[in-house]
CSV table of C-alpha atoms in Angstrom, one decimal:
chain,number,residue,atom,x,y,z
A,1,ILE,CA,-9.6,-15.1,53.5
A,2,VAL,CA,-7.5,-11.6,54.9
A,3,LEU,CA,-4.6,-12.7,53.0
A,4,LEU,CA,-6.1,-12.8,49.8
A,5,ALA,CA,-7.8,-9.7,50.2
A,6,TYR,CA,-4.6,-8.1,51.5
A,7,LEU,CA,-2.8,-9.1,48.1
A,8,GLY,CA,-5.7,-7.7,46.5
A,9,CYS,CA,-6.1,-10.5,43.4
A,10,VAL,CA,-8.5,-12.6,42.2
A,11,GLU,CA,-7.4,-14.6,39.6
A,12,GLY,CA,-8.6,-16.7,36.4
A,13,LEU,CA,-11.7,-14.4,35.0
A,14,GLU,CA,-12.2,-13.2,31.8
A,15,LEU,CA,-12.6,-9.5,31.0
A,16,THR,CA,-15.1,-7.8,30.2
A,17,PRO,CA,-15.0,-6.6,26.3
A,18,ARG,CA,-14.4,-3.2,26.3
A,19,PHE,CA,-13.4,0.2,24.4
A,20,GLN,CA,-12.2,3.4,25.0
A,21,HIS,CA,-10.4,2.3,27.3
A,22,THR,CA,-6.3,2.3,28.0
A,23,MET,CA,-3.8,0.1,29.0
A,24,GLU,CA,-0.3,-0.2,30.3
A,25,ILE,CA,2.8,-1.9,30.7
A,26,VAL,CA,3.7,-2.0,34.2
A,27,ASN,CA,5.4,-4.7,36.8
A,28,GLY,CA,5.7,-7.5,33.8
A,29,GLU,CA,2.3,-7.2,33.7
A,30,LEU,CA,-0.1,-6.0,31.2
A,31,CYS,CA,-2.8,-3.9,32.5
A,32,VAL,CA,-6.2,-2.7,31.2
A,33,PHE,CA,-8.4,-0.3,33.0
A,34,GLY,CA,-11.1,1.7,32.0
A,35,GLY,CA,-14.2,2.1,29.0
A,36,LYS,CA,-17.1,1.2,28.8
A,37,SER,CA,-19.1,-2.3,28.0
A,38,ASN,CA,-21.4,-1.4,25.7
A,39,SER,CA,-23.2,1.8,26.7
A,40,THR,CA,-22.2,5.5,25.4
A,41,GLY,CA,-24.0,7.2,28.6
A,42,THR,CA,-22.5,8.4,31.0
A,43,ASN,CA,-24.0,7.4,34.2
A,44,LEU,CA,-21.9,5.3,36.8
A,45,SER,CA,-22.9,1.7,36.6
A,46,ASP,CA,-22.0,2.7,32.0
A,47,PHE,CA,-18.1,2.5,33.1
A,48,LEU,CA,-16.3,-0.5,33.8
A,49,LEU,CA,-14.4,0.1,37.8
A,50,ASP,CA,-12.2,-3.1,37.4
A,51,TYR,CA,-7.9,-3.0,36.9
A,52,ARG,CA,-6.9,-6.4,35.7
A,53,CYS,CA,-3.7,-7.6,34.0
A,54,VAL,CA,-2.7,-10.7,33.0
A,55,ASP,CA,1.4,-11.9,33.5
A,56,VAL,CA,3.6,-11.4,30.5
A,57,THR,CA,6.5,-12.8,32.4
A,58,THR,CA,4.8,-15.6,31.2
A,59,PRO,CA,3.5,-17.4,28.0
A,60,ILE,CA,0.0,-15.9,26.9
A,61,GLU,CA,-3.0,-17.9,25.1
A,62,GLN,CA,-4.7,-15.7,22.5
A,63,ARG,CA,-7.7,-17.1,23.7
A,64,ARG,CA,-8.8,-16.6,27.7
A,65,PRO,CA,-6.1,-15.9,28.3
A,66,ASN,CA,-5.7,-16.0,32.5
A,67,TRP,CA,-6.8,-12.6,33.5
A,68,LYS,CA,-6.3,-11.1,37.3
A,69,MET,CA,-8.4,-9.1,39.2
A,70,GLN,CA,-6.5,-6.8,41.1
A,71,SER,CA,-9.3,-6.0,44.0
A,72,SER,CA,-7.6,-3.2,45.6
A,73,ALA,CA,-7.0,-1.3,42.9
A,74,SER,CA,-10.4,-1.7,40.8
A,75,ARG,CA,-14.9,-0.6,42.0
A,76,PHE,CA,-14.7,2.9,43.5
A,77,ALA,CA,-10.5,2.7,44.4
A,78,MET,CA,-9.8,3.8,40.9
A,79,PRO,CA,-11.0,6.7,38.3
A,80,PRO,CA,-14.8,5.9,37.0
A,81,LEU,CA,-13.2,7.5,33.0
A,82,ALA,CA,-13.5,6.1,29.3
A,83,GLN,CA,-12.0,7.6,26.3
A,84,GLN,CA,-9.2,8.7,28.5
A,85,SER,CA,-4.9,9.0,27.5
A,86,SER,CA,-3.1,7.4,30.2
A,87,VAL,CA,0.8,7.4,29.9
A,88,TYR,CA,3.0,5.4,32.4
A,89,ASP,CA,6.4,7.5,33.9
A,90,ARG,CA,8.5,5.3,34.8
A,91,GLY,CA,10.5,7.2,36.4
A,92,ASN,CA,7.9,8.0,39.5
A,93,HIS,CA,5.9,4.1,38.6
A,94,ILE,CA,3.1,5.5,38.1
A,95,ILE,CA,0.5,5.6,35.6
A,96,VAL,CA,-1.4,8.7,34.9
A,97,PRO,CA,-4.8,8.7,33.3
A,98,TYR,CA,-5.5,11.9,31.9
A,99,GLY,CA,-9.2,13.4,31.0
A,100,GLY,CA,-11.9,11.5,29.5
A,101,GLN,CA,-16.0,11.3,30.2
A,102,THR,CA,-16.9,11.3,33.7
A,103,PRO,CA,-20.2,10.1,35.3
A,104,ASN,CA,-22.1,12.6,34.8
A,105,THR,CA,-22.6,13.1,39.1
A,106,PHE,CA,-19.6,13.2,39.9
A,107,SER,CA,-17.8,16.3,40.1
A,108,LYS,CA,-14.6,17.3,39.2
A,109,ALA,CA,-11.8,16.5,41.6
A,110,ASN,CA,-8.8,18.7,42.2
A,111,HIS,CA,-6.1,16.9,42.1
A,112,LEU,CA,-5.3,14.1,39.8
A,113,THR,CA,-5.6,10.6,40.7
A,114,VAL,CA,-2.8,8.2,38.9
A,115,TYR,CA,-2.2,4.4,40.3
A,116,CYS,CA,1.5,3.9,41.5
A,117,SER,CA,2.6,0.3,40.6
A,118,GLN,CA,4.9,0.0,43.5
A,119,PHE,CA,1.9,0.0,45.7
A,120,GLN,CA,-0.7,-1.2,42.9
A,121,ALA,CA,-3.2,0.6,44.5
A,122,TRP,CA,-4.9,4.2,43.1
A,123,GLY,CA,-4.4,7.6,45.1
A,124,ALA,CA,-5.0,11.0,45.0
A,125,SER,CA,-2.1,12.6,43.5
A,126,ASN,CA,0.1,16.1,44.7
A,127,ILE,CA,-0.8,16.6,40.9
A,128,LEU,CA,-2.6,19.0,40.5
A,129,ASP,CA,-5.8,19.2,38.0
A,130,GLY,CA,-7.5,22.5,37.6
A,131,VAL,CA,-8.3,22.7,34.0
A,132,PRO,CA,-10.6,21.6,32.1
A,133,ARG,CA,-11.7,18.4,31.1
A,134,ARG,CA,-11.3,17.1,27.6
A,135,TYR,CA,-11.5,13.9,25.8
A,136,LEU,CA,-10.5,12.4,21.9
A,137,HIS,CA,-7.3,13.6,22.4
A,138,THR,CA,-3.5,11.9,23.2
A,139,ALA,CA,-0.7,12.2,25.5
A,140,VAL,CA,2.4,11.2,25.4
A,141,VAL,CA,5.5,11.5,28.2
A,142,GLN,CA,8.9,12.6,28.1
A,143,GLU,CA,11.1,10.0,29.9
A,144,SER,CA,13.5,13.1,30.6
A,145,SER,CA,11.9,15.5,31.4
A,146,GLY,CA,8.8,13.9,33.5
A,147,ASP,CA,6.7,16.2,31.4
A,148,MET,CA,2.9,14.9,29.8
A,149,ILE,CA,2.5,15.9,26.3
A,150,VAL,CA,-0.9,16.6,25.4
A,151,PHE,CA,-2.6,17.8,21.9
A,152,GLY,CA,-6.0,17.8,20.7
A,153,GLY,CA,-9.3,16.9,22.2
A,154,ALA,CA,-13.0,17.7,22.8
A,155,SER,CA,-14.5,19.5,25.8
A,156,ASP,CA,-18.6,19.2,26.1
A,157,SER,CA,-21.3,18.3,28.4
A,158,THR,CA,-20.0,14.2,28.6
A,159,THR,CA,-16.7,15.9,30.6
A,160,ASN,CA,-18.4,18.9,32.5
A,161,ASN,CA,-17.6,21.8,30.4
A,162,GLN,CA,-18.5,23.9,28.0
A,163,GLU,CA,-20.3,22.3,24.9
A,164,GLY,CA,-18.2,21.4,21.6
A,165,ALA,CA,-15.0,23.5,22.8
A,166,ARG,CA,-11.5,22.5,20.8
A,167,TRP,CA,-8.5,22.1,22.4
A,168,LEU,CA,-6.0,24.2,20.2
A,169,ASN,CA,-2.4,24.1,20.8
A,170,VAL,CA,-0.1,22.0,22.8
A,171,ASN,CA,-0.1,21.8,26.4
A,172,ARG,CA,2.6,20.3,29.0
A,173,MET,CA,2.0,19.2,32.6
A,174,VAL,CA,4.7,18.2,35.0
A,175,LEU,CA,4.6,14.9,36.4
A,176,ASP,CA,8.1,15.4,38.0
A,177,LYS,CA,9.5,18.7,39.0
A,178,ASP,CA,13.5,17.9,39.9
A,179,ARG,CA,13.1,15.9,36.2
A,180,HIS,CA,11.9,19.4,34.6
A,181,VAL,CA,14.1,21.3,35.7
A,182,ALA,CA,17.1,20.0,34.8
A,183,HIS,CA,15.8,19.4,31.3
A,184,MET,CA,15.1,22.8,30.6
A,185,ARG,CA,18.4,23.6,32.3
A,186,ALA,CA,20.5,20.8,29.8
A,187,LEU,CA,18.3,23.0,27.0
A,188,GLY,CA,19.4,26.3,28.4
A,189,ARG,CA,16.3,27.4,28.7
A,190,PRO,CA,14.7,29.7,31.5
A,191,VAL,CA,13.1,27.9,34.2
A,192,GLN,CA,9.9,29.3,35.3
A,193,GLY,CA,10.2,30.1,39.1
A,194,ASN,CA,6.7,28.7,40.3
A,195,VAL,CA,6.7,25.4,38.5
A,196,THR,CA,5.3,22.4,40.2
A,197,VAL,CA,4.3,19.5,39.8
A,198,GLY,CA,0.9,19.5,37.9
A,199,SER,CA,2.2,22.6,36.5
A,200,PHE,CA,0.2,23.3,33.0
A,201,ASN,CA,1.1,25.3,30.3
A,202,THR,CA,0.3,26.3,26.4
A,203,ASP,CA,3.8,25.4,25.1
A,204,ASP,CA,4.6,28.9,23.0
A,205,GLY,CA,6.1,27.6,20.1
A,206,ASP,CA,4.8,27.4,16.5
A,207,PRO,CA,1.6,28.1,15.9
A,208,THR,CA,-0.6,24.7,15.6
A,209,PRO,CA,-0.5,23.7,11.8
A,210,ASP,CA,-3.8,24.7,10.1
A,211,ALA,CA,-4.1,21.6,8.9
A,212,ILE,CA,-4.8,19.8,12.6
A,213,ILE,CA,-5.7,22.4,14.8
A,214,SER,CA,-8.8,21.3,16.6
A,215,ILE,CA,-8.1,17.8,15.9
A,216,ILE,CA,-9.9,15.3,17.4
A,217,GLN,CA,-9.3,11.0,17.5
A,218,HIS,CA,-6.1,11.3,16.7
A,219,ALA,CA,-2.6,9.2,17.5
A,220,SER,CA,0.4,10.6,19.1
A,221,VAL,CA,3.7,8.7,19.1
A,222,LEU,CA,6.9,9.9,20.3
A,223,ILE,CA,10.4,9.2,18.4
A,224,ASN,CA,13.6,9.5,20.4
A,225,ASP,CA,12.5,10.9,23.1
A,226,THR,CA,12.1,14.5,21.6
A,227,GLN,CA,9.6,13.8,18.1
A,228,MET,CA,6.1,14.2,18.6
A,229,VAL,CA,4.3,11.8,15.3
A,230,VAL,CA,0.6,13.4,15.3
A,231,LEU,CA,-1.1,10.7,12.7
A,232,GLY,CA,-4.9,10.5,11.1
A,233,GLY,CA,-7.9,11.9,13.6
A,234,SER,CA,-10.6,13.9,11.9
A,235,LEU,CA,-11.9,17.6,12.2
A,236,ASN,CA,-15.8,18.6,11.8
A,237,LYS,CA,-16.7,21.0,8.9
A,238,HIS,CA,-19.6,23.1,10.7
A,239,LYS,CA,-20.0,24.2,7.4
A,240,GLU,CA,-21.2,21.1,6.3
A,241,ALA,CA,-21.6,19.6,9.6
A,242,VAL,CA,-19.9,16.3,9.1
A,243,ALA,CA,-16.4,14.9,10.4
A,244,VAL,CA,-13.6,14.5,7.6
A,245,ASP,CA,-10.9,12.2,8.2
A,246,LEU,CA,-7.7,13.5,8.1
A,247,PRO,CA,-5.2,11.6,5.4
A,248,PHE,CA,-2.4,9.4,5.9
A,249,SER,CA,0.0,10.9,2.8
A,250,THR,CA,0.9,13.8,5.5
A,251,VAL,CA,2.2,13.5,9.1
A,252,TYR,CA,2.7,16.3,11.7
A,253,VAL,CA,5.9,16.6,13.9
A,254,TYR,CA,6.4,18.5,17.0
A,255,ASP,CA,9.4,19.5,18.4
A,256,ILE,CA,8.9,18.8,21.8
A,257,ASP,CA,12.1,20.7,23.2
A,258,LYS,CA,12.4,22.7,19.8
A,259,LEU,CA,8.9,23.8,20.0
A,260,THR,CA,8.7,23.4,16.5
A,261,TRP,CA,6.0,22.0,14.1
A,262,ARG,CA,6.6,20.5,10.4
A,263,SER,CA,4.0,18.7,8.2
A,264,GLN,CA,6.2,15.5,7.0
A,265,PRO,CA,5.3,14.2,3.9
A,266,CYS,CA,4.8,10.3,3.1
A,267,THR,CA,5.2,8.0,0.6
A,268,GLY,CA,4.7,4.2,-0.2
A,269,ASP,CA,1.3,2.1,0.7
A,270,ILE,CA,-0.5,5.2,1.9
A,271,PRO,CA,-3.6,4.0,4.4
A,272,LEU,CA,-7.2,5.0,4.2
A,273,SER,CA,-8.0,7.7,6.3
A,274,ARG,CA,-9.3,6.9,9.7
A,275,SER,CA,-10.2,8.5,13.1
A,276,VAL,CA,-10.1,5.7,16.5
A,277,PHE,CA,-7.1,3.4,15.8
A,278,ALA,CA,-4.3,1.9,17.6
A,279,SER,CA,-0.7,2.8,17.2
A,280,SER,CA,2.1,2.0,18.9
A,281,LEU,CA,5.8,2.0,19.0
A,282,TYR,CA,9.0,-0.5,17.7
A,283,LYS,CA,12.4,0.6,17.2
A,284,ASN,CA,11.6,3.6,14.8
A,285,PHE,CA,8.5,2.5,13.0
A,286,ILE,CA,5.3,3.7,14.0
A,287,TYR,CA,2.3,0.7,13.2
A,288,ILE,CA,-1.2,1.7,13.1
A,289,HIS,CA,-3.9,-0.3,13.4
A,290,ALA,CA,-7.3,-0.9,12.3
A,291,GLY,CA,-9.9,2.2,13.5
A,292,VAL,CA,-13.1,3.7,11.5
A,293,ASN,CA,-14.2,6.9,8.7
A,294,THR,CA,-16.2,8.9,11.1
A,295,SER,CA,-17.7,10.7,7.7
A,296,ASP,CA,-19.7,8.0,8.4
A,297,TRP,CA,-19.0,5.4,10.9
A,298,SER,CA,-19.8,1.9,8.9
A,299,THR,CA,-16.3,1.6,7.5
A,300,TYR,CA,-14.2,0.1,9.7
A,301,PHE,CA,-10.7,-1.3,9.3
A,302,ASP,CA,-8.9,-4.8,10.2
A,303,ASP,CA,-5.6,-3.5,8.4
A,304,LEU,CA,-2.0,-2.9,10.0
A,305,TYR,CA,0.9,-0.3,8.5
A,306,GLU,CA,4.1,0.2,9.0
A,307,LEU,CA,5.7,4.2,9.4
A,308,ASP,CA,9.2,4.4,8.5
A,309,THR,CA,10.0,6.9,9.9
A,310,ILE,CA,13.5,8.0,8.9
A,311,LYS,CA,12.2,7.3,5.2
A,312,TRP,CA,8.5,8.0,5.9
A,313,ARG,CA,7.1,5.1,4.0
A,314,TRP,CA,4.2,3.7,4.8
A,315,ARG,CA,3.7,-0.5,3.5
A,316,LYS,CA,1.4,-1.9,4.4
A,317,MET,CA,1.6,-4.9,6.4
A,318,PRO,CA,0.6,-8.9,5.8
A,319,THR,CA,-2.0,-9.5,8.9
A,320,PRO,CA,-2.8,-14.1,8.1
A,321,ASP,CA,-5.0,-14.3,11.1
A,322,ALA,CA,-6.4,-10.6,12.0
A,323,PRO,CA,-9.0,-10.1,14.4
A,324,ILE,CA,-12.1,-8.7,13.0
A,325,PRO,CA,-12.6,-5.0,12.1
A,326,ARG,CA,-12.8,-2.5,15.2
A,327,TYR,CA,-12.1,0.3,16.9
A,328,ALA,CA,-11.6,2.5,20.1
A,329,HIS,CA,-9.3,-0.4,20.9
A,330,GLN,CA,-5.6,-0.3,22.0
A,331,MET,CA,-2.2,-1.6,20.8
A,332,LYS,CA,1.5,-1.6,22.7
A,333,THR,CA,4.5,-2.6,22.1
A,334,LEU,CA,6.7,-5.4,23.8
A,335,GLY,CA,9.9,-6.4,22.2
A,336,HIS,CA,8.9,-7.8,18.9
A,337,TYR,CA,4.8,-7.8,19.8
A,338,LEU,CA,2.8,-5.6,18.7
A,339,ILE,CA,0.1,-6.3,21.6
A,340,ILE,CA,-3.8,-5.3,21.0
A,341,THR,CA,-7.0,-6.2,23.7
A,342,HIS,CA,-10.8,-5.4,22.5
A,343,GLY,CA,-12.6,-2.1,20.9
A,344,PHE,CA,-15.6,-1.5,19.3
A,345,LEU,CA,-16.4,-4.2,16.8
A,346,GLU,CA,-19.2,-3.8,14.0
A,347,ASN,CA,-22.6,-4.7,16.3
A,348,GLN,CA,-21.0,-5.2,19.5
A,349,THR,CA,-18.1,-4.5,22.1
A,350,GLY,CA,-15.1,-6.1,21.4
A,351,ASP,CA,-14.4,-9.5,22.2
A,352,ALA,CA,-11.8,-10.7,26.0
A,353,ASN,CA,-9.2,-12.3,23.8
A,354,ILE,CA,-5.9,-11.1,23.5
A,355,TYR,CA,-3.9,-10.6,19.9
A,356,PHE,CA,-0.6,-10.8,19.8
A,357,TYR,CA,1.2,-10.1,15.8
A,358,ASP,CA,4.6,-11.0,15.8
A,359,LEU,CA,6.6,-8.6,13.9
A,360,THR,CA,9.6,-11.3,12.9
A,361,LYS,CA,7.1,-13.7,11.4
A,362,GLN,CA,4.9,-10.9,10.0
A,363,ALA,CA,1.7,-12.6,11.4
A,364,PHE,CA,-0.5,-12.8,13.9
A,365,VAL,CA,0.1,-15.7,16.4
A,366,SER,CA,-1.8,-17.9,18.8
A,367,GLN,CA,0.9,-17.7,21.2
A,368,TYR,CA,3.2,-15.0,23.2
A,369,SER,CA,6.5,-15.9,25.2
A,370,PRO,CA,8.5,-13.2,26.7
A,371,ARG,CA,11.6,-15.7,25.6
A,372,GLY,CA,14.1,-12.3,24.3
A,373,ILE,CA,12.6,-9.8,26.1
A,374,SER,CA,14.2,-7.9,28.5
A,375,ASN,CA,13.7,-6.9,32.2
A,376,LYS,CA,13.6,-3.3,31.5
A,377,GLU,CA,10.8,-4.0,28.6
A,378,LEU,CA,9.2,-5.6,30.7
A,379,ASP,CA,9.4,-3.5,33.4
A,380,VAL,CA,10.7,-5.5,36.3
A,381,ALA,CA,14.3,-4.1,36.3
A,382,TRP,CA,13.4,-1.8,39.3
A,383,LEU,CA,12.1,-4.9,41.2
A,384,VAL,CA,13.5,-6.4,44.5
A,385,LYS,CA,13.7,-9.9,43.7
A,386,ALA,CA,12.4,-12.5,45.8
A,387,THR,CA,14.9,-13.5,48.6
A,388,PRO,CA,14.2,-15.6,51.8
A,389,ALA,CA,14.9,-12.5,54.1
A,390,THR,CA,12.0,-10.8,51.8
A,391,ASN,CA,10.0,-13.6,51.8
A,392,GLY,CA,10.4,-13.6,55.6
A,393,ILE,CA,10.0,-10.0,56.0
A,394,MET,CA,6.9,-9.7,53.8
A,395,SER,CA,5.2,-13.1,56.3
A,396,VAL,CA,5.8,-10.9,58.8
A,397,GLY,CA,3.9,-8.2,57.2
A,398,TYR,CA,0.7,-10.6,56.8
A,399,ILE,CA,1.3,-11.7,60.3
A,400,LEU,CA,0.8,-8.3,61.6
A,401,VAL,CA,-1.8,-7.4,58.9
A,402,LEU,CA,-4.3,-10.3,60.4
A,403,LEU,CA,-3.3,-9.2,64.1
A,404,ILE,CA,-4.3,-5.5,63.3
A,405,PHE,CA,-7.8,-7.3,61.5
A,406,LEU,CA,-8.0,-9.6,64.8
A,407,ILE,CA,-8.2,-7.0,67.6
A,408,ALA,CA,-10.1,-4.9,64.9
A,409,MET,CA,-13.4,-8.0,65.4
A,410,VAL,CA,-12.6,-8.2,68.9
A,411,TYR,CA,-13.0,-4.6,69.5
A,412,LEU,CA,-16.0,-4.3,67.2
A,413,ALA,CA,-17.4,-7.6,69.1
A,414,LYS,CA,-16.8,-5.3,72.2
A,415,GLU,CA,-18.9,-2.2,71.3
A,416,ALA,CA,-21.7,-4.4,70.0
């Protein structure tokens, strides 16, 4: 029992259906955390406090995948969040959740809580978090600089901040000082003398285009590690007091090195306007899936579109055996698969299945296979392979943990 607790995993569990969660591919596992099950409230009981993973180095069935819960990374070890963003900084092997709704009994911490994939545990980081919390925003990470680029979103009573505030500009948080400084110098730009991990600044380049000022519930996808493509989302028309979903006939591209915006017209099969959809990148193609029309919250989508970012042309993809319409779900690219989890359905929280869209077959398939997917994509290239020597070291570690536990029990017995 002690060893199982130390390993911190309980396998064969069905993942609680959820929405407003985030998802990352880490250490050869597809990991889901945060979100809510059925409630839209902000009591602690409304938030899901489990960190669950499924092994993507082996085949996975669509129905009843073999989820495991990492006990060491669940319950109160992880922050209770919903509608947050997250990025995975491969350089430091950390998942950085940002913003999101938080329980109304929680006070805001002054440091971000991050997940360290090396130790498979959450912990308070040295990343300062001194700005007001937001949600309904997006965040991407630039691998070359280690900077997290945050755009859009809102702050209100559910984030313990001012009511109805909107975020207008592009913000940048430094996750790795050394990479940030080296990248700025390579660009020939001055480096602020007081820059540190957690530095959070507003970019001083082009102003945000009028068409997307105060945007929420959109998607941002980073291509070529420099171009952030902003798609869809909604704006509030205050006079009419209604939300308006933006058209996909134009997307907005922000160069995060040159600090410039441009509007990019698109052609082809233009998707219907929507928000709270899922997005992901494969080669030079951006994919968007499902979503909802937020002007009435009654028009749900189950379609899949591809945007060629060279020709800037949309294409509606064939979707045989597609999952039912949903929004507030997640989609990630792994090899030639688009992997989709959860979301809010027409009258309930999403199901516990994992859906796999095979881009080579252009169809949803009932099983995923890791064949042909690189170790880098699986995020296992950096892991130390098990050898008799490393197994021996781990065994010694387990024995030491057991001895410490036994000594503690003896001590407590004497004290009693």
